[in-house]
Amino acid sequence: SEISSYNNKGGSFLFGLRYLNRTNTTLILEYYHNNKGLSGDEFTNYLDYIQHSLNSGTSEVINRARLAISALSYSKTVMKDYLYVKLSQPEPFDLVYSSVSLFAIYNLADNSFLLSPQFSYKPYTNFEFLVWPFIMVGNEYSEYGSKQFRKKAEIWLRFYF
């Protein structure tokens, strides 16, 4: 069966709180709603459509599925409702020019989430070293559980000029 056309109407909103304590630890809590996003059932239908298209082996069907994928892939938030939580601490253990953080993005529709600790070190002006592992948790029909990878780590060296 063919997937219904992507909903590109509607707005979105973000509501958030930030708390900073005496030790400079920051807690950020945000709720994001995207009217353009898919519901849980729509996302399951989307995954089924993609899988059936690939299983067909027909180039025309696969190309139609590719168009559906590209329509949704422009957004980092495919579904409607998310909760974002981030805890960060600058200069842990008195390590100057460094920071550590932990954040999670929780999909309220399918109970999947992304969890990511992060370590940043900026020893010089305009230079940054960043270690950023990601862990995706959820069942195979959830947003984060359906990703091609469940775990990944990125290491960045950035120089600004």
mmCIF file of C-alpha atoms in Angstrom:
data_model
loop_
_atom_site.group_PDB
_atom_site.id
_atom_site.type_symbol
_atom_site.label_atom_id
_atom_site.label_comp_id
_atom_site.label_asym_id
_atom_site.label_seq_id
_atom_site.Cartn_x
_atom_site.Cartn_y
_atom_site.Cartn_z
ATOM 1 C CA SER A 1 0.000 0.000 0.000
ATOM 2 C CA GLU A 2 1.084 3.543 -0.645
ATOM 3 C CA ILE A 3 1.872 5.944 2.190
ATOM 4 C CA SER A 4 -0.348 8.994 2.499
ATOM 5 C CA SER A 5 1.187 12.307 1.541
ATOM 6 C CA TYR A 6 3.387 13.952 4.111
ATOM 7 C CA ASN A 7 1.599 16.495 6.302
ATOM 8 C CA ASN A 8 3.367 19.792 5.701
ATOM 9 C CA LYS A 9 0.774 22.060 7.300
ATOM 10 C CA GLY A 10 0.728 23.373 10.810
ATOM 11 C CA GLY A 11 3.105 24.935 13.237
ATOM 12 C CA SER A 12 5.203 23.862 16.136
ATOM 13 C CA PHE A 13 6.049 25.155 19.574
ATOM 14 C CA LEU A 14 8.724 24.719 22.200
ATOM 15 C CA PHE A 15 8.313 25.228 25.923
ATOM 16 C CA GLY A 16 11.360 25.034 28.116
ATOM 17 C CA LEU A 17 12.869 25.689 31.505
ATOM 18 C CA ARG A 18 16.485 26.254 32.500
ATOM 19 C CA TYR A 19 17.889 25.915 35.993
ATOM 20 C CA LEU A 20 21.410 26.949 37.010
ATOM 21 C CA ASN A 21 22.659 26.116 40.511
ATOM 22 C CA ARG A 22 25.539 27.540 42.579
ATOM 23 C CA THR A 23 28.054 24.980 41.282
ATOM 24 C CA ASN A 24 27.295 26.083 37.697
ATOM 25 C CA THR A 25 25.443 22.863 36.844
ATOM 26 C CA THR A 26 22.741 23.587 34.288
ATOM 27 C CA LEU A 27 19.542 21.601 33.818
ATOM 28 C CA ILE A 28 17.458 22.232 30.702
ATOM 29 C CA LEU A 29 14.012 20.698 30.261
ATOM 30 C CA GLU A 30 12.029 21.263 27.049
ATOM 31 C CA TYR A 31 8.816 20.017 25.483
ATOM 32 C CA TYR A 32 8.578 20.233 21.689
ATOM 33 C CA HIS A 33 5.392 19.734 19.660
ATOM 34 C CA ASN A 34 5.497 19.520 15.862
ATOM 35 C CA ASN A 35 2.129 19.578 14.062
ATOM 36 C CA LYS A 36 3.877 18.439 10.865
ATOM 37 C CA GLY A 37 5.087 15.265 12.574
ATOM 38 C CA LEU A 38 3.695 11.771 12.323
ATOM 39 C CA SER A 39 1.614 10.012 14.972
ATOM 40 C CA GLY A 40 2.777 6.631 16.291
ATOM 41 C CA ASP A 41 0.511 4.720 13.884
ATOM 42 C CA GLU A 42 1.529 6.896 10.926
ATOM 43 C CA PHE A 43 5.196 6.230 11.682
ATOM 44 C CA THR A 44 4.579 2.455 11.852
ATOM 45 C CA ASN A 45 2.750 2.646 8.506
ATOM 46 C CA TYR A 46 5.662 4.658 7.099
ATOM 47 C CA LEU A 47 8.185 1.986 8.168
ATOM 48 C CA ASP A 48 5.979 -0.765 6.727
ATOM 49 C CA TYR A 49 5.664 1.130 3.433
ATOM 50 C CA ILE A 50 9.437 1.554 3.156
ATOM 51 C CA GLN A 51 10.052 -2.139 3.932
ATOM 52 C CA HIS A 52 7.396 -3.357 1.436
ATOM 53 C CA SER A 53 8.837 -1.038 -1.219
ATOM 54 C CA LEU A 54 12.329 -2.444 -0.715
ATOM 55 C CA ASN A 55 11.008 -6.008 -0.704
ATOM 56 C CA SER A 56 9.234 -5.417 -4.022
ATOM 57 C CA GLY A 57 12.545 -5.068 -5.864
ATOM 58 C CA THR A 58 10.822 -2.826 -8.410
ATOM 59 C CA SER A 59 12.787 0.315 -9.216
ATOM 60 C CA GLU A 60 9.645 2.435 -9.734
ATOM 61 C CA VAL A 61 8.231 1.473 -6.330
ATOM 62 C CA ILE A 62 11.605 1.994 -4.643
ATOM 63 C CA ASN A 63 11.937 5.462 -6.234
ATOM 64 C CA ARG A 64 8.499 6.469 -4.890
ATOM 65 C CA ALA A 65 9.601 5.291 -1.447
ATOM 66 C CA ARG A 66 12.816 7.300 -1.800
ATOM 67 C CA LEU A 67 10.707 10.445 -2.362
ATOM 68 C CA ALA A 68 8.717 9.695 0.806
ATOM 69 C CA ILE A 69 11.941 9.258 2.768
ATOM 70 C CA SER A 70 13.394 12.546 1.530
ATOM 71 C CA ALA A 71 10.207 14.423 2.457
ATOM 72 C CA LEU A 72 10.545 13.275 6.064
ATOM 73 C CA SER A 73 14.320 13.385 6.327
ATOM 74 C CA TYR A 74 14.541 17.186 6.112
ATOM 75 C CA SER A 75 13.450 17.377 9.742
ATOM 76 C CA LYS A 76 15.310 16.024 12.749
ATOM 77 C CA THR A 77 11.939 15.492 14.407
ATOM 78 C CA VAL A 78 9.857 13.049 12.403
ATOM 79 C CA MET A 79 7.074 12.619 14.955
ATOM 80 C CA LYS A 80 4.907 15.028 16.945
ATOM 81 C CA ASP A 81 5.931 15.195 20.612
ATOM 82 C CA TYR A 82 9.336 15.146 22.277
ATOM 83 C CA LEU A 83 10.852 15.776 25.668
ATOM 84 C CA TYR A 84 14.448 17.035 25.827
ATOM 85 C CA VAL A 85 16.523 16.966 29.013
ATOM 86 C CA LYS A 86 20.119 18.144 29.318
ATOM 87 C CA LEU A 87 22.421 18.278 32.327
ATOM 88 C CA SER A 88 25.763 20.041 31.878
ATOM 89 C CA GLN A 89 28.729 20.945 34.037
ATOM 90 C CA PRO A 90 31.602 23.213 32.979
ATOM 91 C CA GLU A 91 35.131 22.405 34.133
ATOM 92 C CA PRO A 92 34.468 19.112 35.952
ATOM 93 C CA PHE A 93 37.219 17.937 38.310
ATOM 94 C CA ASP A 94 38.786 21.411 37.891
ATOM 95 C CA LEU A 95 39.801 20.579 34.320
ATOM 96 C CA VAL A 96 39.989 24.088 32.864
ATOM 97 C CA TYR A 97 38.398 24.734 29.430
ATOM 98 C CA SER A 98 36.362 21.530 29.520
ATOM 99 C CA SER A 99 32.726 20.631 29.987
ATOM 100 C CA VAL A 100 30.658 17.473 30.307
ATOM 101 C CA SER A 101 26.999 17.000 29.608
ATOM 102 C CA LEU A 102 24.352 14.344 29.287
ATOM 103 C CA PHE A 103 21.233 14.791 27.212
ATOM 104 C CA ALA A 104 18.242 12.719 26.230
ATOM 105 C CA ILE A 105 15.549 13.171 23.606
ATOM 106 C CA TYR A 106 12.463 11.148 24.486
ATOM 107 C CA ASN A 107 9.760 10.469 21.892
ATOM 108 C CA LEU A 108 6.464 10.635 23.776
ATOM 109 C CA ALA A 109 4.487 8.766 21.091
ATOM 110 C CA ASP A 110 6.531 5.571 20.908
ATOM 111 C CA ASN A 111 8.634 5.662 24.115
ATOM 112 C CA SER A 112 11.935 5.511 22.253
ATOM 113 C CA PHE A 113 14.815 7.788 23.138
ATOM 114 C CA LEU A 114 18.304 8.944 22.311
ATOM 115 C CA LEU A 115 20.827 9.216 25.160
ATOM 116 C CA SER A 116 24.134 11.009 24.710
ATOM 117 C CA PRO A 117 26.953 11.940 27.083
ATOM 118 C CA GLN A 118 29.362 14.544 25.760
ATOM 119 C CA PHE A 119 32.854 15.742 26.649
ATOM 120 C CA SER A 120 34.265 18.975 25.268
ATOM 121 C CA TYR A 121 37.743 20.451 25.664
ATOM 122 C CA LYS A 122 38.789 23.881 24.333
ATOM 123 C CA PRO A 123 42.484 24.309 25.180
ATOM 124 C CA TYR A 124 43.080 27.159 22.695
ATOM 125 C CA THR A 125 41.082 29.975 21.179
ATOM 126 C CA ASN A 126 39.072 28.727 18.190
ATOM 127 C CA PHE A 127 39.995 25.066 18.755
ATOM 128 C CA GLU A 128 37.720 22.367 20.198
ATOM 129 C CA PHE A 129 37.982 18.634 20.830
ATOM 130 C CA LEU A 130 34.650 16.858 21.288
ATOM 131 C CA VAL A 131 33.749 13.230 22.137
ATOM 132 C CA TRP A 132 30.085 12.502 21.557
ATOM 133 C CA PRO A 133 28.664 8.946 21.859
ATOM 134 C CA PHE A 134 24.980 8.242 21.084
ATOM 135 C CA ILE A 135 22.783 5.395 22.294
ATOM 136 C CA MET A 136 19.389 4.794 20.644
ATOM 137 C CA VAL A 137 16.800 2.836 22.601
ATOM 138 C CA GLY A 138 13.422 1.566 21.380
ATOM 139 C CA ASN A 139 11.688 -1.289 19.597
ATOM 140 C CA GLU A 140 12.071 -1.849 15.847
ATOM 141 C CA TYR A 141 8.893 0.137 15.066
ATOM 142 C CA SER A 142 9.938 3.193 17.075
ATOM 143 C CA GLU A 143 11.728 6.275 15.793
ATOM 144 C CA TYR A 144 15.024 5.717 17.594
ATOM 145 C CA GLY A 145 14.793 1.911 17.596
ATOM 146 C CA SER A 146 14.368 1.804 13.808
ATOM 147 C CA LYS A 147 17.630 3.642 13.095
ATOM 148 C CA GLN A 148 20.298 1.754 11.143
ATOM 149 C CA PHE A 149 22.560 1.975 14.167
ATOM 150 C CA ARG A 150 21.799 1.682 17.877
ATOM 151 C CA LYS A 151 25.134 3.001 19.097
ATOM 152 C CA LYS A 152 27.621 5.362 17.552
ATOM 153 C CA ALA A 153 30.356 7.701 18.674
ATOM 154 C CA GLU A 154 31.624 10.836 17.053
ATOM 155 C CA ILE A 155 34.967 12.468 17.698
ATOM 156 C CA TRP A 156 35.310 16.005 16.433
ATOM 157 C CA LEU A 157 38.312 18.266 16.148
ATOM 158 C CA ARG A 158 37.184 21.756 15.180
ATOM 159 C CA PHE A 159 39.255 24.746 14.300
ATOM 160 C CA TYR A 160 37.517 28.080 13.708
ATOM 161 C CA PHE A 161 38.987 30.848 11.615
#
